[in-house]
Amino acid sequence: MNRLTATLLISCPDRQGLVAKIANFIYANGGNIIHADQHTDFAAGLFLTRIEWQLEGFHLPRELIAPAFGAIAQPLEAQWQLHFSDTIPRLAIWVSRQEHCLFDLILRQQAKEYAAEIPLIISNHADLEWVAKQFGIDYYYIPVNKDNKAAQEEKQLELLHRYDIDLIVLAKYMQILSPEFITRFPQAINIHHSFLPAFVGANPYQKAYERGVKIIGATAHYVTSELDAGPIIEQDVVRISHRDEVSDLIRKGKDLERVVLARAVRSHLQHRVLIYGNKTVVFE
């Protein structure tokens, strides 16, 4: 079976006939739709859809698909993306001192849970270079403080360009990206515990333990200029027992962060996420 596919992600003002119009574009050109999902946000007046089809037997060569669909999308006032399944994205993982999310992402990529390359790790500490060496990934130690932040971000941007990076994954990178950086490279996913904003600052698990919380969580979201307030991709929670110590909260929190970040990265790489406003639709 030929598994080479194309995927369209589309959002546009809601109106009658959209599903038929989009599906007919694929049918009329000999395509076989293998996945289709849609959502209408009535409050926003938006129609959102993801549609994937086989390229085997499709009459249009891939370089003509975008201009052909563009002619249909323009009168619909649609925003859209076209992706091909044989395009392998390149990830840069950014870390500080915690290795749990870094290891998890690398091992999932090594196990081919998702199709991606990880050629680059950037850190503001030298602690995890041994992990990069273990997997043959280039590691750059770029310390950042308030006095050198702008200059160091220029170095980071140059590395992203040099390595042809498509997506940054902040895998417990404990620095804030500047609005200027995000404007120049907006494709970034972050992970953090879901105590925010209840237990901000240092030792959030200690504060949560002292407060006697009964549930903790993790959130993965796109990075925006507003700290930890970007469109959410994935979240999960776990219950806390009165028997749990601070170390148990930390362990459970790390487990959640691994899984939630992995789900978010997988959804992004499989082109299942549509952003509109400060919300997302994540198609199953």
PDB file of N, CA, C and O in Angstrom, residues 198-249:
ATOM      1  N   ALA A 198      -1.036  29.227  40.325  1.00  0.00           N
ATOM      2  CA  ALA A 198      -1.258  29.088  41.763  1.00  0.00           C
ATOM      3  C   ALA A 198       0.051  29.027  42.549  1.00  0.00           C
ATOM      4  O   ALA A 198       0.161  29.606  43.630  1.00  0.00           O
ATOM      5  N   PHE A 199       1.035  28.296  42.003  1.00  0.00           N
ATOM      6  CA  PHE A 199       2.291  28.123  42.725  1.00  0.00           C
ATOM      7  C   PHE A 199       3.452  28.505  41.817  1.00  0.00           C
ATOM      8  O   PHE A 199       4.153  27.649  41.280  1.00  0.00           O
ATOM      9  N   VAL A 200       3.642  29.793  41.625  1.00  0.00           N
ATOM     10  CA  VAL A 200       4.697  30.277  40.739  1.00  0.00           C
ATOM     11  C   VAL A 200       6.012  30.345  41.502  1.00  0.00           C
ATOM     12  O   VAL A 200       6.054  30.249  42.725  1.00  0.00           O
ATOM     13  N   GLY A 201       7.097  30.519  40.742  1.00  0.00           N
ATOM     14  CA  GLY A 201       8.398  30.697  41.363  1.00  0.00           C
ATOM     15  C   GLY A 201       9.061  29.379  41.711  1.00  0.00           C
ATOM     16  O   GLY A 201       8.739  28.320  41.170  1.00  0.00           O
ATOM     17  N   ALA A 202       9.996  29.455  42.657  1.00  0.00           N
ATOM     18  CA  ALA A 202      10.792  28.288  43.022  1.00  0.00           C
ATOM     19  C   ALA A 202       9.962  27.311  43.862  1.00  0.00           C
ATOM     20  O   ALA A 202       9.022  27.686  44.557  1.00  0.00           O
ATOM     21  N   ASN A 203      10.343  26.025  43.752  1.00  0.00           N
ATOM     22  CA  ASN A 203       9.755  24.947  44.569  1.00  0.00           C
ATOM     23  C   ASN A 203       8.233  24.864  44.496  1.00  0.00           C
ATOM     24  O   ASN A 203       7.545  24.818  45.533  1.00  0.00           O
ATOM     25  N   PRO A 204       7.647  24.821  43.306  1.00  0.00           N
ATOM     26  CA  PRO A 204       6.186  24.740  43.224  1.00  0.00           C
ATOM     27  C   PRO A 204       5.634  23.456  43.830  1.00  0.00           C
ATOM     28  O   PRO A 204       4.531  23.459  44.402  1.00  0.00           O
ATOM     29  N   TYR A 205       6.392  22.350  43.741  1.00  0.00           N
ATOM     30  CA  TYR A 205       5.884  21.097  44.304  1.00  0.00           C
ATOM     31  C   TYR A 205       5.860  21.151  45.834  1.00  0.00           C
ATOM     32  O   TYR A 205       4.953  20.596  46.468  1.00  0.00           O
ATOM     33  N   GLN A 206       6.837  21.809  46.434  1.00  0.00           N
ATOM     34  CA  GLN A 206       6.827  21.985  47.879  1.00  0.00           C
ATOM     35  C   GLN A 206       5.617  22.816  48.298  1.00  0.00           C
ATOM     36  O   GLN A 206       4.915  22.481  49.263  1.00  0.00           O
ATOM     37  N   LYS A 207       5.337  23.885  47.545  1.00  0.00           N
ATOM     38  CA  LYS A 207       4.188  24.737  47.860  1.00  0.00           C
ATOM     39  C   LYS A 207       2.880  23.966  47.683  1.00  0.00           C
ATOM     40  O   LYS A 207       1.947  24.100  48.483  1.00  0.00           O
ATOM     41  N   ALA A 208       2.813  23.143  46.649  1.00  0.00           N
ATOM     42  CA  ALA A 208       1.601  22.347  46.418  1.00  0.00           C
ATOM     43  C   ALA A 208       1.406  21.320  47.529  1.00  0.00           C
ATOM     44  O   ALA A 208       0.284  21.077  47.987  1.00  0.00           O
ATOM     45  N   TYR A 209       2.510  20.721  47.966  1.00  0.00           N
ATOM     46  CA  TYR A 209       2.449  19.749  49.067  1.00  0.00           C
ATOM     47  C   TYR A 209       1.953  20.419  50.346  1.00  0.00           C
ATOM     48  O   TYR A 209       1.081  19.878  51.051  1.00  0.00           O
ATOM     49  N   GLU A 210       2.477  21.591  50.626  1.00  0.00           N
ATOM     50  CA  GLU A 210       2.069  22.308  51.838  1.00  0.00           C
ATOM     51  C   GLU A 210       0.600  22.722  51.776  1.00  0.00           C
ATOM     52  O   GLU A 210      -0.068  22.802  52.804  1.00  0.00           O
ATOM     53  N   ARG A 211       0.109  22.962  50.575  1.00  0.00           N
ATOM     54  CA  ARG A 211      -1.289  23.363  50.398  1.00  0.00           C
ATOM     55  C   ARG A 211      -2.222  22.156  50.421  1.00  0.00           C
ATOM     56  O   ARG A 211      -3.437  22.301  50.555  1.00  0.00           O
ATOM     57  N   GLY A 212      -1.662  20.955  50.297  1.00  0.00           N
ATOM     58  CA  GLY A 212      -2.478  19.749  50.326  1.00  0.00           C
ATOM     59  C   GLY A 212      -3.265  19.525  49.048  1.00  0.00           C
ATOM     60  O   GLY A 212      -4.424  19.068  49.100  1.00  0.00           O
ATOM     61  N   VAL A 213      -2.670  19.811  47.900  1.00  0.00           N
ATOM     62  CA  VAL A 213      -3.395  19.636  46.639  1.00  0.00           C
ATOM     63  C   VAL A 213      -3.769  18.169  46.437  1.00  0.00           C
ATOM     64  O   VAL A 213      -3.087  17.261  46.915  1.00  0.00           O
ATOM     65  N   LYS A 214      -4.880  17.948  45.740  1.00  0.00           N
ATOM     66  CA  LYS A 214      -5.360  16.594  45.468  1.00  0.00           C
ATOM     67  C   LYS A 214      -5.174  16.199  44.011  1.00  0.00           C
ATOM     68  O   LYS A 214      -5.467  15.067  43.622  1.00  0.00           O
ATOM     69  N   ILE A 215      -4.703  17.136  43.208  1.00  0.00           N
ATOM     70  CA  ILE A 215      -4.513  16.841  41.792  1.00  0.00           C
ATOM     71  C   ILE A 215      -3.399  17.736  41.262  1.00  0.00           C
ATOM     72  O   ILE A 215      -3.273  18.895  41.677  1.00  0.00           O
ATOM     73  N   ILE A 216      -2.540  17.194  40.404  1.00  0.00           N
ATOM     74  CA  ILE A 216      -1.534  17.984  39.717  1.00  0.00           C
ATOM     75  C   ILE A 216      -1.622  17.682  38.225  1.00  0.00           C
ATOM     76  O   ILE A 216      -2.206  16.675  37.816  1.00  0.00           O
ATOM     77  N   GLY A 217      -1.038  18.539  37.422  1.00  0.00           N
ATOM     78  CA  GLY A 217      -1.160  18.356  35.984  1.00  0.00           C
ATOM     79  C   GLY A 217       0.034  18.883  35.230  1.00  0.00           C
ATOM     80  O   GLY A 217       1.005  19.384  35.802  1.00  0.00           O
ATOM     81  N   ALA A 218      -0.042  18.765  33.905  1.00  0.00           N
ATOM     82  CA  ALA A 218       0.978  19.295  33.006  1.00  0.00           C
ATOM     83  C   ALA A 218       0.280  19.848  31.777  1.00  0.00           C
ATOM     84  O   ALA A 218      -0.766  19.337  31.358  1.00  0.00           O
ATOM     85  N   THR A 219       0.864  20.895  31.211  1.00  0.00           N
ATOM     86  CA  THR A 219       0.299  21.575  30.052  1.00  0.00           C
ATOM     87  C   THR A 219       1.375  21.777  28.998  1.00  0.00           C
ATOM     88  O   THR A 219       2.477  22.240  29.311  1.00  0.00           O
ATOM     89  N   ALA A 220       1.053  21.427  27.765  1.00  0.00           N
ATOM     90  CA  ALA A 220       1.924  21.727  26.623  1.00  0.00           C
ATOM     91  C   ALA A 220       1.200  22.744  25.745  1.00  0.00           C
ATOM     92  O   ALA A 220       0.021  22.577  25.430  1.00  0.00           O
ATOM     93  N   HIS A 221       1.911  23.777  25.348  1.00  0.00           N
ATOM     94  CA  HIS A 221       1.275  24.856  24.590  1.00  0.00           C
ATOM     95  C   HIS A 221       2.273  25.482  23.629  1.00  0.00           C
ATOM     96  O   HIS A 221       3.498  25.333  23.786  1.00  0.00           O
ATOM     97  N   TYR A 222       1.757  26.183  22.650  1.00  0.00           N
ATOM     98  CA  TYR A 222       2.618  26.971  21.771  1.00  0.00           C
ATOM     99  C   TYR A 222       3.118  28.193  22.522  1.00  0.00           C
ATOM    100  O   TYR A 222       2.430  28.745  23.397  1.00  0.00           O
ATOM    101  N   VAL A 223       4.309  28.623  22.187  1.00  0.00           N
ATOM    102  CA  VAL A 223       4.926  29.755  22.864  1.00  0.00           C
ATOM    103  C   VAL A 223       4.486  31.052  22.194  1.00  0.00           C
ATOM    104  O   VAL A 223       4.520  31.173  20.964  1.00  0.00           O
ATOM    105  N   THR A 224       4.065  31.999  23.011  1.00  0.00           N
ATOM    106  CA  THR A 224       3.736  33.341  22.536  1.00  0.00           C
ATOM    107  C   THR A 224       4.468  34.353  23.408  1.00  0.00           C
ATOM    108  O   THR A 224       5.141  33.989  24.381  1.00  0.00           O
ATOM    109  N   SER A 225       4.305  35.623  23.070  1.00  0.00           N
ATOM    110  CA  SER A 225       4.985  36.664  23.830  1.00  0.00           C
ATOM    111  C   SER A 225       4.431  36.807  25.240  1.00  0.00           C
ATOM    112  O   SER A 225       5.090  37.363  26.119  1.00  0.00           O
ATOM    113  N   GLU A 226       3.207  36.296  25.487  1.00  0.00           N
ATOM    114  CA  GLU A 226       2.648  36.312  26.832  1.00  0.00           C
ATOM    115  C   GLU A 226       3.049  35.028  27.540  1.00  0.00           C
ATOM    116  O   GLU A 226       2.713  33.924  27.101  1.00  0.00           O
ATOM    117  N   LEU A 227       3.761  35.153  28.640  1.00  0.00           N
ATOM    118  CA  LEU A 227       4.378  34.013  29.309  1.00  0.00           C
ATOM    119  C   LEU A 227       3.361  32.933  29.677  1.00  0.00           C
ATOM    120  O   LEU A 227       2.375  33.209  30.364  1.00  0.00           O
ATOM    121  N   ASP A 228       3.619  31.701  29.208  1.00  0.00           N
ATOM    122  CA  ASP A 228       2.816  30.521  29.553  1.00  0.00           C
ATOM    123  C   ASP A 228       1.333  30.700  29.263  1.00  0.00           C
ATOM    124  O   ASP A 228       0.484  30.133  29.940  1.00  0.00           O
ATOM    125  N   ALA A 229       1.015  31.494  28.242  1.00  0.00           N
ATOM    126  CA  ALA A 229      -0.389  31.760  27.926  1.00  0.00           C
ATOM    127  C   ALA A 229      -0.717  31.467  26.472  1.00  0.00           C
ATOM    128  O   ALA A 229      -1.756  31.893  25.974  1.00  0.00           O
ATOM    129  N   GLY A 230       0.147  30.721  25.788  1.00  0.00           N
ATOM    130  CA  GLY A 230      -0.091  30.413  24.382  1.00  0.00           C
ATOM    131  C   GLY A 230      -1.157  29.349  24.203  1.00  0.00           C
ATOM    132  O   GLY A 230      -1.592  28.701  25.169  1.00  0.00           O
ATOM    133  N   PRO A 231      -1.594  29.133  22.968  1.00  0.00           N
ATOM    134  CA  PRO A 231      -2.637  28.136  22.685  1.00  0.00           C
ATOM    135  C   PRO A 231      -2.256  26.745  23.191  1.00  0.00           C
ATOM    136  O   PRO A 231      -1.175  26.243  22.898  1.00  0.00           O
ATOM    137  N   ILE A 232      -3.153  26.139  23.953  1.00  0.00           N
ATOM    138  CA  ILE A 232      -2.879  24.851  24.586  1.00  0.00           C
ATOM    139  C   ILE A 232      -3.093  23.720  23.583  1.00  0.00           C
ATOM    140  O   ILE A 232      -4.112  23.661  22.901  1.00  0.00           O
ATOM    141  N   ILE A 233      -2.129  22.808  23.541  1.00  0.00           N
ATOM    142  CA  ILE A 233      -2.215  21.642  22.665  1.00  0.00           C
ATOM    143  C   ILE A 233      -2.670  20.407  23.432  1.00  0.00           C
ATOM    144  O   ILE A 233      -3.507  19.631  22.966  1.00  0.00           O
ATOM    145  N   GLU A 234      -2.114  20.208  24.630  1.00  0.00           N
ATOM    146  CA  GLU A 234      -2.368  18.970  25.371  1.00  0.00           C
ATOM    147  C   GLU A 234      -2.245  19.233  26.872  1.00  0.00           C
ATOM    148  O   GLU A 234      -1.411  20.039  27.308  1.00  0.00           O
ATOM    149  N   GLN A 235      -3.076  18.563  27.653  1.00  0.00           N
ATOM    150  CA  GLN A 235      -3.020  18.624  29.105  1.00  0.00           C
ATOM    151  C   GLN A 235      -3.395  17.265  29.687  1.00  0.00           C
ATOM    152  O   GLN A 235      -4.088  16.475  29.045  1.00  0.00           O
ATOM    153  N   ASP A 236      -2.940  17.021  30.912  1.00  0.00           N
ATOM    154  CA  ASP A 236      -3.380  15.830  31.627  1.00  0.00           C
ATOM    155  C   ASP A 236      -3.174  16.074  33.121  1.00  0.00           C
ATOM    156  O   ASP A 236      -2.463  17.003  33.518  1.00  0.00           O
ATOM    157  N   VAL A 237      -3.814  15.233  33.919  1.00  0.00           N
ATOM    158  CA  VAL A 237      -3.745  15.370  35.377  1.00  0.00           C
ATOM    159  C   VAL A 237      -3.577  13.999  36.014  1.00  0.00           C
ATOM    160  O   VAL A 237      -3.849  12.965  35.408  1.00  0.00           O
ATOM    161  N   VAL A 238      -3.134  14.008  37.281  1.00  0.00           N
ATOM    162  CA  VAL A 238      -3.052  12.789  38.081  1.00  0.00           C
ATOM    163  C   VAL A 238      -3.443  13.153  39.505  1.00  0.00           C
ATOM    164  O   VAL A 238      -3.186  14.273  39.971  1.00  0.00           O
ATOM    165  N   ARG A 239      -4.072  12.230  40.205  1.00  0.00           N
ATOM    166  CA  ARG A 239      -4.507  12.488  41.562  1.00  0.00           C
ATOM    167  C   ARG A 239      -3.344  12.341  42.547  1.00  0.00           C
ATOM    168  O   ARG A 239      -2.426  11.542  42.331  1.00  0.00           O
ATOM    169  N   ILE A 240      -3.422  13.109  43.612  1.00  0.00           N
ATOM    170  CA  ILE A 240      -2.427  13.079  44.672  1.00  0.00           C
ATOM    171  C   ILE A 240      -3.080  12.545  45.941  1.00  0.00           C
ATOM    172  O   ILE A 240      -4.195  12.940  46.301  1.00  0.00           O
ATOM    173  N   SER A 241      -2.390  11.652  46.610  1.00  0.00           N
ATOM    174  CA  SER A 241      -2.890  11.058  47.853  1.00  0.00           C
ATOM    175  C   SER A 241      -2.293  11.789  49.059  1.00  0.00           C
ATOM    176  O   SER A 241      -1.209  12.387  48.964  1.00  0.00           O
ATOM    177  N   HIS A 242      -2.982  11.697  50.181  1.00  0.00           N
ATOM    178  CA  HIS A 242      -2.431  12.239  51.427  1.00  0.00           C
ATOM    179  C   HIS A 242      -1.161  11.514  51.837  1.00  0.00           C
ATOM    180  O   HIS A 242      -0.385  12.013  52.654  1.00  0.00           O
ATOM    181  N   ARG A 243      -0.920  10.350  51.256  1.00  0.00           N
ATOM    182  CA  ARG A 243       0.298   9.593  51.564  1.00  0.00           C
ATOM    183  C   ARG A 243       1.500  10.062  50.749  1.00  0.00           C
ATOM    184  O   ARG A 243       2.635   9.691  51.036  1.00  0.00           O
ATOM    185  N   ASP A 244       1.256  10.832  49.715  1.00  0.00           N
ATOM    186  CA  ASP A 244       2.343  11.275  48.840  1.00  0.00           C
ATOM    187  C   ASP A 244       3.209  12.337  49.503  1.00  0.00           C
ATOM    188  O   ASP A 244       2.700  13.298  50.100  1.00  0.00           O
ATOM    189  N   GLU A 245       4.512  12.163  49.395  1.00  0.00           N
ATOM    190  CA  GLU A 245       5.472  13.164  49.846  1.00  0.00           C
ATOM    191  C   GLU A 245       5.825  14.085  48.681  1.00  0.00           C
ATOM    192  O   GLU A 245       5.387  13.861  47.539  1.00  0.00           O
ATOM    193  N   VAL A 246       6.652  15.086  48.940  1.00  0.00           N
ATOM    194  CA  VAL A 246       7.061  16.005  47.881  1.00  0.00           C
ATOM    195  C   VAL A 246       7.733  15.244  46.747  1.00  0.00           C
ATOM    196  O   VAL A 246       7.498  15.512  45.567  1.00  0.00           O
ATOM    197  N   SER A 247       8.555  14.252  47.101  1.00  0.00           N
ATOM    198  CA  SER A 247       9.244  13.466  46.074  1.00  0.00           C
ATOM    199  C   SER A 247       8.255  12.734  45.176  1.00  0.00           C
ATOM    200  O   SER A 247       8.502  12.556  43.969  1.00  0.00           O
ATOM    201  N   ASP A 248       7.128  12.306  45.727  1.00  0.00           N
ATOM    202  CA  ASP A 248       6.102  11.635  44.922  1.00  0.00           C
ATOM    203  C   ASP A 248       5.443  12.618  43.962  1.00  0.00           C
ATOM    204  O   ASP A 248       5.156  12.283  42.808  1.00  0.00           O
ATOM    205  N   LEU A 249       5.180  13.826  44.440  1.00  0.00           N
ATOM    206  CA  LEU A 249       4.603  14.852  43.564  1.00  0.00           C
ATOM    207  C   LEU A 249       5.543  15.159  42.404  1.00  0.00           C
ATOM    208  O   LEU A 249       5.114  15.279  41.247  1.00  0.00           O
TER     209      LEU A 249
END
